N, CA, C and O atoms as a Tinker XYZ file with bonds, in Angstrom:
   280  protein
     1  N    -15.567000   13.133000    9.960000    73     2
     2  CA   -15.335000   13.023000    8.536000    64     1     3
     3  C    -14.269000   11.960000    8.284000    63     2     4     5
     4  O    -13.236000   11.902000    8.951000    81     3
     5  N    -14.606000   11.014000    7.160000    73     3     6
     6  CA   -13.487000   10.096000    6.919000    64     5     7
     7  C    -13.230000   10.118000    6.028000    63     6     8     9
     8  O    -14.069000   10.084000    5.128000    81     7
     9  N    -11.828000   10.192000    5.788000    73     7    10
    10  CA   -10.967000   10.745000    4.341000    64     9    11
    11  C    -10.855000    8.615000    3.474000    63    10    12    13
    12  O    -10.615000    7.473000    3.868000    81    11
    13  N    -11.030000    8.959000    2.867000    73    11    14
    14  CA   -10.968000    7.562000    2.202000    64    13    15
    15  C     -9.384000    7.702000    1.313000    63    14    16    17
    16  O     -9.119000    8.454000    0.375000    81    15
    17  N     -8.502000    6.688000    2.000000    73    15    18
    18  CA    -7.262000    6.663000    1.099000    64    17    19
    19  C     -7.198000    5.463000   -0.177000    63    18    20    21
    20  O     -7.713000    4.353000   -0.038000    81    19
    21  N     -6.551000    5.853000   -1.296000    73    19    22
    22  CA    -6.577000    4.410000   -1.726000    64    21    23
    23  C     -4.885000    4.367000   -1.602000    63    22    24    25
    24  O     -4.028000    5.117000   -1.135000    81    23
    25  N     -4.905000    2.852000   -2.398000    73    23    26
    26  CA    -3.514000    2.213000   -2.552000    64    25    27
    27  C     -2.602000    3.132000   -2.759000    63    26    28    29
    28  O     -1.824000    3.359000   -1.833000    81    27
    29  N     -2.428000    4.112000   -4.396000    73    27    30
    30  CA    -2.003000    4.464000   -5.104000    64    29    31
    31  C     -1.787000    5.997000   -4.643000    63    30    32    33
    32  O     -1.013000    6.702000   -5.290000    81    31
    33  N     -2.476000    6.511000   -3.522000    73    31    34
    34  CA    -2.300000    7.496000   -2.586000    64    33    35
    35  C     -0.988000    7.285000   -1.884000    63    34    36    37
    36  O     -0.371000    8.337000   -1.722000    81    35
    37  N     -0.412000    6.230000   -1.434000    73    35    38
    38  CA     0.801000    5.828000   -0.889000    64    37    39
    39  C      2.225000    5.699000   -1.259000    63    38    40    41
    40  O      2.467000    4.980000   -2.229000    81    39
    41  N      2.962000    6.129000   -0.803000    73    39    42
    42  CA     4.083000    5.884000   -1.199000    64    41    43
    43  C      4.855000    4.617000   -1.333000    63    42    44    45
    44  O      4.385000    3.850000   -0.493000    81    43
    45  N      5.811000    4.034000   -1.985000    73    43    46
    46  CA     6.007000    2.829000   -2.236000    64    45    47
    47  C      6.177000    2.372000   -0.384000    63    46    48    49
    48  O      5.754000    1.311000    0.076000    81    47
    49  N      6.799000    3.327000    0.339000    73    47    50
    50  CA     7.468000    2.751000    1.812000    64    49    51
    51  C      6.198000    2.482000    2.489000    63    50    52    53
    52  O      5.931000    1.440000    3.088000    81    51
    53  N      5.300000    3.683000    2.321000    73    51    54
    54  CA     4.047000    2.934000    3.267000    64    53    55
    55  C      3.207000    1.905000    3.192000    63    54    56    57
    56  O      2.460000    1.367000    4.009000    81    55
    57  N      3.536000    1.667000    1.720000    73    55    58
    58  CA     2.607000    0.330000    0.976000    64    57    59
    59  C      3.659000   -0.818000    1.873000    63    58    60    61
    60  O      3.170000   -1.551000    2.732000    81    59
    61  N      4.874000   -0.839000    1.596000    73    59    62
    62  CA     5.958000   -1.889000    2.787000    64    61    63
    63  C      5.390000   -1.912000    3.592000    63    62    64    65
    64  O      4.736000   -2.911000    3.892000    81    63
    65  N      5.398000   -0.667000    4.385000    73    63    66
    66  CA     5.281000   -0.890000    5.960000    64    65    67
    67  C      3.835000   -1.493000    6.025000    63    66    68    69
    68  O      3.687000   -2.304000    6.939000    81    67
    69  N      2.528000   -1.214000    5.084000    73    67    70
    70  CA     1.501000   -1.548000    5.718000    64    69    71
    71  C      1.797000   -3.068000    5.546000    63    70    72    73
    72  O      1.916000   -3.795000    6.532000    81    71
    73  N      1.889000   -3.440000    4.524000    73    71    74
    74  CA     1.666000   -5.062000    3.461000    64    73    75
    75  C      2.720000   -5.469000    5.161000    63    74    76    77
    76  O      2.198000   -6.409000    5.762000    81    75
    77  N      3.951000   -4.920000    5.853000    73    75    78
    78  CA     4.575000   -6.040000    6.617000    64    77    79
    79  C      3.580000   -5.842000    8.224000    63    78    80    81
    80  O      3.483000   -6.675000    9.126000    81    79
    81  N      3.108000   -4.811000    8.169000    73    79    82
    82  CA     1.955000   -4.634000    9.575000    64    81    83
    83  C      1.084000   -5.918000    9.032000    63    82    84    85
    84  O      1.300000   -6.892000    9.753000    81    83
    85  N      0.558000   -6.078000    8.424000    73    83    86
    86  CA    -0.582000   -6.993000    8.158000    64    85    87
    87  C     -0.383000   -8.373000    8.600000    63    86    88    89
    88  O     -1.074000   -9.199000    9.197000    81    87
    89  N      1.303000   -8.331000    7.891000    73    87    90
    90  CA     2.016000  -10.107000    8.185000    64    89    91
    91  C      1.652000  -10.379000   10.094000    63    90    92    93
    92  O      1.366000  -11.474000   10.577000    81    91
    93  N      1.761000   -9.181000   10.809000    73    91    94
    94  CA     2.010000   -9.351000   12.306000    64    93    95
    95  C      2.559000   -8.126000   12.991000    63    94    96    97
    96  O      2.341000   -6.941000   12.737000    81    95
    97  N      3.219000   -8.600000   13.793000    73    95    98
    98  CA     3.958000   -7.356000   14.659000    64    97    99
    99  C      5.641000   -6.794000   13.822000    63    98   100   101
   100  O      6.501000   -7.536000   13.347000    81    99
   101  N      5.642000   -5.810000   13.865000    73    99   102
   102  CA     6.465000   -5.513000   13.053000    64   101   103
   103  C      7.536000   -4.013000   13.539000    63   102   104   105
   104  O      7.558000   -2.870000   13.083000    81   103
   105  N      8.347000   -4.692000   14.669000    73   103   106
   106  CA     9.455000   -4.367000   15.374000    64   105   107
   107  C     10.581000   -3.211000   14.498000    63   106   108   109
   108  O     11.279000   -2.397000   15.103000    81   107
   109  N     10.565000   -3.318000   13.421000    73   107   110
   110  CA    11.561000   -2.410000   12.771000    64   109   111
   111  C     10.658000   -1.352000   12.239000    63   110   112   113
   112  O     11.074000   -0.867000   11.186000    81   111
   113  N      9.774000   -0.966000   12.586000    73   111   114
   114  CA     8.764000    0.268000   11.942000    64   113   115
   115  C      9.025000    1.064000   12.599000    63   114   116   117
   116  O      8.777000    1.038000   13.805000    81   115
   117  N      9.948000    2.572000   11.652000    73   115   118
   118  CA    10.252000    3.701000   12.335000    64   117   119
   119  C      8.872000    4.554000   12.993000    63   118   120   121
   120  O      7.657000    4.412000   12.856000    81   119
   121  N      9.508000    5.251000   13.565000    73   119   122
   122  CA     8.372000    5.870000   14.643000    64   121   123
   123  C      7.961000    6.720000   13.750000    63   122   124   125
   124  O      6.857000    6.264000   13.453000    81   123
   125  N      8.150000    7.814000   13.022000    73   123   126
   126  CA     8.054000    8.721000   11.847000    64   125   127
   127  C      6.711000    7.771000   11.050000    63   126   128   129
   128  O      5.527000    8.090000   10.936000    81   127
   129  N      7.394000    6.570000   10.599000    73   127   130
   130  CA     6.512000    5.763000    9.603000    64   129   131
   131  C      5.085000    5.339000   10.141000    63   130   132   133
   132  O      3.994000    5.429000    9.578000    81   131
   133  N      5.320000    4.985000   11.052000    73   131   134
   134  CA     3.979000    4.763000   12.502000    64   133   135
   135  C      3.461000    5.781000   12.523000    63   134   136   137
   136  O      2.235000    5.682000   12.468000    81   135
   137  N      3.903000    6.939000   12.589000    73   135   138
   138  CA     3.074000    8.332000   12.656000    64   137   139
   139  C      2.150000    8.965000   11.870000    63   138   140   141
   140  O      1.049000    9.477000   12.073000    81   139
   141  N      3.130000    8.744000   10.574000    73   139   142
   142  CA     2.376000    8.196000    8.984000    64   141   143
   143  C      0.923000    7.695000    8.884000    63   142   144   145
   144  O     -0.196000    8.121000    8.598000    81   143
   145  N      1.491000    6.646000    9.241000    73   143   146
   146  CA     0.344000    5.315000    8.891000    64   145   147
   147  C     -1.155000    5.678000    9.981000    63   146   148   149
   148  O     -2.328000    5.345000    9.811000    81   147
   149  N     -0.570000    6.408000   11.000000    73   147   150
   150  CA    -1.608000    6.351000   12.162000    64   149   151
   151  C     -2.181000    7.560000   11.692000    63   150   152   153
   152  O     -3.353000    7.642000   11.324000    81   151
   153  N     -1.444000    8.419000   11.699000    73   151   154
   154  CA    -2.301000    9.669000   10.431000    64   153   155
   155  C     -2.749000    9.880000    9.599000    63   154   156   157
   156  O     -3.267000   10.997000    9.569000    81   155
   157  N     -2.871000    9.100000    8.478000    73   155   158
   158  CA    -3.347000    8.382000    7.610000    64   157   159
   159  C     -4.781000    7.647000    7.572000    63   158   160   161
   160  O     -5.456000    7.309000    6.600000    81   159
   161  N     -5.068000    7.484000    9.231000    73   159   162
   162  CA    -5.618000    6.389000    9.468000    64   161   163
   163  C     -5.863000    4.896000    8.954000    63   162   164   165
   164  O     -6.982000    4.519000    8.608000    81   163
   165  N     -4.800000    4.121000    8.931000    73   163   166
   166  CA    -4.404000    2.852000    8.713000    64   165   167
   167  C     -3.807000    2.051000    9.601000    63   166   168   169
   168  O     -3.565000    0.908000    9.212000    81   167
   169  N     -3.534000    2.319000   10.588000    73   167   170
   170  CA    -2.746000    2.071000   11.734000    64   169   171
   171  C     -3.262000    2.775000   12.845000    63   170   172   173
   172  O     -3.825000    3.868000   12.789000    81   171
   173  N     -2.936000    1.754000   14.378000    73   171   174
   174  CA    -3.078000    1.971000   15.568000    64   173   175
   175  C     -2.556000    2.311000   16.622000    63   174   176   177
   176  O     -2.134000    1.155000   16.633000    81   175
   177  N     -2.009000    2.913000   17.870000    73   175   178
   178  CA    -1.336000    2.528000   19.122000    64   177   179
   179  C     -2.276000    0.995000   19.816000    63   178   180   181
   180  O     -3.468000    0.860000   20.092000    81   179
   181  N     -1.231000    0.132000   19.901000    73   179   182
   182  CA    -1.861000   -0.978000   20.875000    64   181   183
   183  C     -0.918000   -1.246000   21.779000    63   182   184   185
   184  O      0.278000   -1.006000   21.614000    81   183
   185  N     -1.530000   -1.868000   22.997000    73   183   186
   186  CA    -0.430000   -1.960000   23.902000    64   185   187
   187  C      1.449000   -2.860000   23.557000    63   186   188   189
   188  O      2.506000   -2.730000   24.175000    81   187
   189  N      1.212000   -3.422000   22.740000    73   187   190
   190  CA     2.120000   -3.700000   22.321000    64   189   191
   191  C      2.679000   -3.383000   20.766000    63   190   192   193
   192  O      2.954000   -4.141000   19.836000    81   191
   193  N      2.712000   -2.317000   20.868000    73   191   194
   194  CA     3.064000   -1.116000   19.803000    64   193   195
   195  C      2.173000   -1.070000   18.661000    63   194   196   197
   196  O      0.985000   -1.353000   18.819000    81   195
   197  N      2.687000   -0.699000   17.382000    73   195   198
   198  CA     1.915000   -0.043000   16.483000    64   197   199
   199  C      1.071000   -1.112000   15.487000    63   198   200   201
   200  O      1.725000   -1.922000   14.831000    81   199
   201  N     -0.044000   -1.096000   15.415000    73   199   202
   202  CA    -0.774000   -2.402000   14.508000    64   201   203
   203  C     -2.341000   -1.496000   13.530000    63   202   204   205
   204  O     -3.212000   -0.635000   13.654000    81   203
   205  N     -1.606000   -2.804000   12.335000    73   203   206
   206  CA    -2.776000   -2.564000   11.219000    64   205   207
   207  C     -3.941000   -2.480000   11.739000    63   206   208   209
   208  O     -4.250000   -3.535000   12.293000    81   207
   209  N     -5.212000   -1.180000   11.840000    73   207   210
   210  CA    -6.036000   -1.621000   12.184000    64   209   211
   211  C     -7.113000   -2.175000   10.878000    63   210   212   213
   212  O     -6.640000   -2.732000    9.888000    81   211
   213  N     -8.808000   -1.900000   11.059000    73   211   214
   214  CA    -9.228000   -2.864000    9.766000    64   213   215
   215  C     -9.380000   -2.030000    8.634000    63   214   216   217
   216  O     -9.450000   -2.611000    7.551000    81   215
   217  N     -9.465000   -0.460000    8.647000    73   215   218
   218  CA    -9.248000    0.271000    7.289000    64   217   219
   219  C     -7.701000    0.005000    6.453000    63   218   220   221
   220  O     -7.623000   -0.017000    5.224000    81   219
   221  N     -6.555000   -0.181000    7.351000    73   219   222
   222  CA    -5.357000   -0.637000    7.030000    64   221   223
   223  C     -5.332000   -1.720000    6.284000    63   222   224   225
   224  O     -4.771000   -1.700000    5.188000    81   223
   225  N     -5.882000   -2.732000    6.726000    73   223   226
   226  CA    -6.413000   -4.456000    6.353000    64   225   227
   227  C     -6.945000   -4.617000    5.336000    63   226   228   229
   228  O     -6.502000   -5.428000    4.523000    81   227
   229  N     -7.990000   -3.921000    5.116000    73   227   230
   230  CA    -9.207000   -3.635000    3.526000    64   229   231
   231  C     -8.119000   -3.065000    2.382000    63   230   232   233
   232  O     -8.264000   -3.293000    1.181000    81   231
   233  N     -7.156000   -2.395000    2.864000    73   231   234
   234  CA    -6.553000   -1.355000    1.973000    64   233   235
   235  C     -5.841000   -2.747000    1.140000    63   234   236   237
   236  O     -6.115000   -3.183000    0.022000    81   235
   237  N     -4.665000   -3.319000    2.318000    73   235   238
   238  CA    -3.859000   -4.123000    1.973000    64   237   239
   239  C     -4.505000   -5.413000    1.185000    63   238   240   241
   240  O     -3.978000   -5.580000    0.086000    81   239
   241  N     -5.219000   -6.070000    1.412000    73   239   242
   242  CA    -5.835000   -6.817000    1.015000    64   241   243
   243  C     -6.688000   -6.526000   -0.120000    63   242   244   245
   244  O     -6.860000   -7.513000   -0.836000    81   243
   245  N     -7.325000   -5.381000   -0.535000    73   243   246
   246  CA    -7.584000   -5.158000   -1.767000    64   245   247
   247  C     -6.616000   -5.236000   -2.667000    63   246   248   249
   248  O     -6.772000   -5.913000   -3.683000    81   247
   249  N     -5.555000   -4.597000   -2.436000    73   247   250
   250  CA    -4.263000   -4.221000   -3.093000    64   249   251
   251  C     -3.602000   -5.356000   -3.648000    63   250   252   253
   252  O     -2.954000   -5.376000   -4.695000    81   251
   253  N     -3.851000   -6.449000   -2.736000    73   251   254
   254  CA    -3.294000   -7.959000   -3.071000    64   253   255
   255  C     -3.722000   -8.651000   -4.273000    63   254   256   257
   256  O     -3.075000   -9.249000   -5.133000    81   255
   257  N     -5.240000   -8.382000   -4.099000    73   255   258
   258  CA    -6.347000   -8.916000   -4.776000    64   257   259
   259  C     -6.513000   -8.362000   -5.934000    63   258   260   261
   260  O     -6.939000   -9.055000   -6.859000    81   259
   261  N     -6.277000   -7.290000   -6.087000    73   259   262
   262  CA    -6.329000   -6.545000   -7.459000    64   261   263
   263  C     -4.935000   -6.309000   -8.299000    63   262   264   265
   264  O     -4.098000   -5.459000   -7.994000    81   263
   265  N     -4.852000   -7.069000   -9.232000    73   263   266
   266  CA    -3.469000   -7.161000  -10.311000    64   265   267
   267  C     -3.276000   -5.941000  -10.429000    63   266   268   269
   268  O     -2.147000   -5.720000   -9.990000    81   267
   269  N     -3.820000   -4.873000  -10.832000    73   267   270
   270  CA    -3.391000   -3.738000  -11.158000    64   269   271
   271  C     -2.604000   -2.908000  -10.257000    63   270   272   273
   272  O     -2.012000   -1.921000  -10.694000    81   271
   273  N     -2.556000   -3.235000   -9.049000    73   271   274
   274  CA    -1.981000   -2.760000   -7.456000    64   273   275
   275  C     -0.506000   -3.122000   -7.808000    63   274   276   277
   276  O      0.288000   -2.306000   -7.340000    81   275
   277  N     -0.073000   -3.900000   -8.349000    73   275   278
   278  CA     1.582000   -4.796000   -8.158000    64   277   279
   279  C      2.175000   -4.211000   -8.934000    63   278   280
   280  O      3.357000   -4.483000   -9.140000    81   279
């Protein structure tokens, strides 16, 4: 079963943390917040720590794209 999140489901911090996952690797993301995001399903474990995967990506990028998101 896949829970479909939108934007506005998020809290202002996870909308941060995703919008700075997206930029790249993103070294200051508390572990709590990673836990979040990965529970959420928006986020990954990769070998080199925690990354946007592509439901994360669609989210953020809609969000960009749509004025009403900001």
């Amino acid at each position: 079963m896949t829970v479909t999140i939108d934007w506005s489901d998020l809290t202002k911090d996870e909308q941060t943390a995703l919008k700075r996952l997206n930029r790249g690797p993103y070294p200051e993301l508390s572990k709590d917040m990673a836990e979040r995001l990965i529970a959420l399903g928006l986020a990954q474990e990769r070998p080199a720590g925690v990354g946007i995967n592509r439901q994360g990506r669609e989210l953020v990028i809609n969000a960009l794209l749509d004025p009403s998101h900001t």
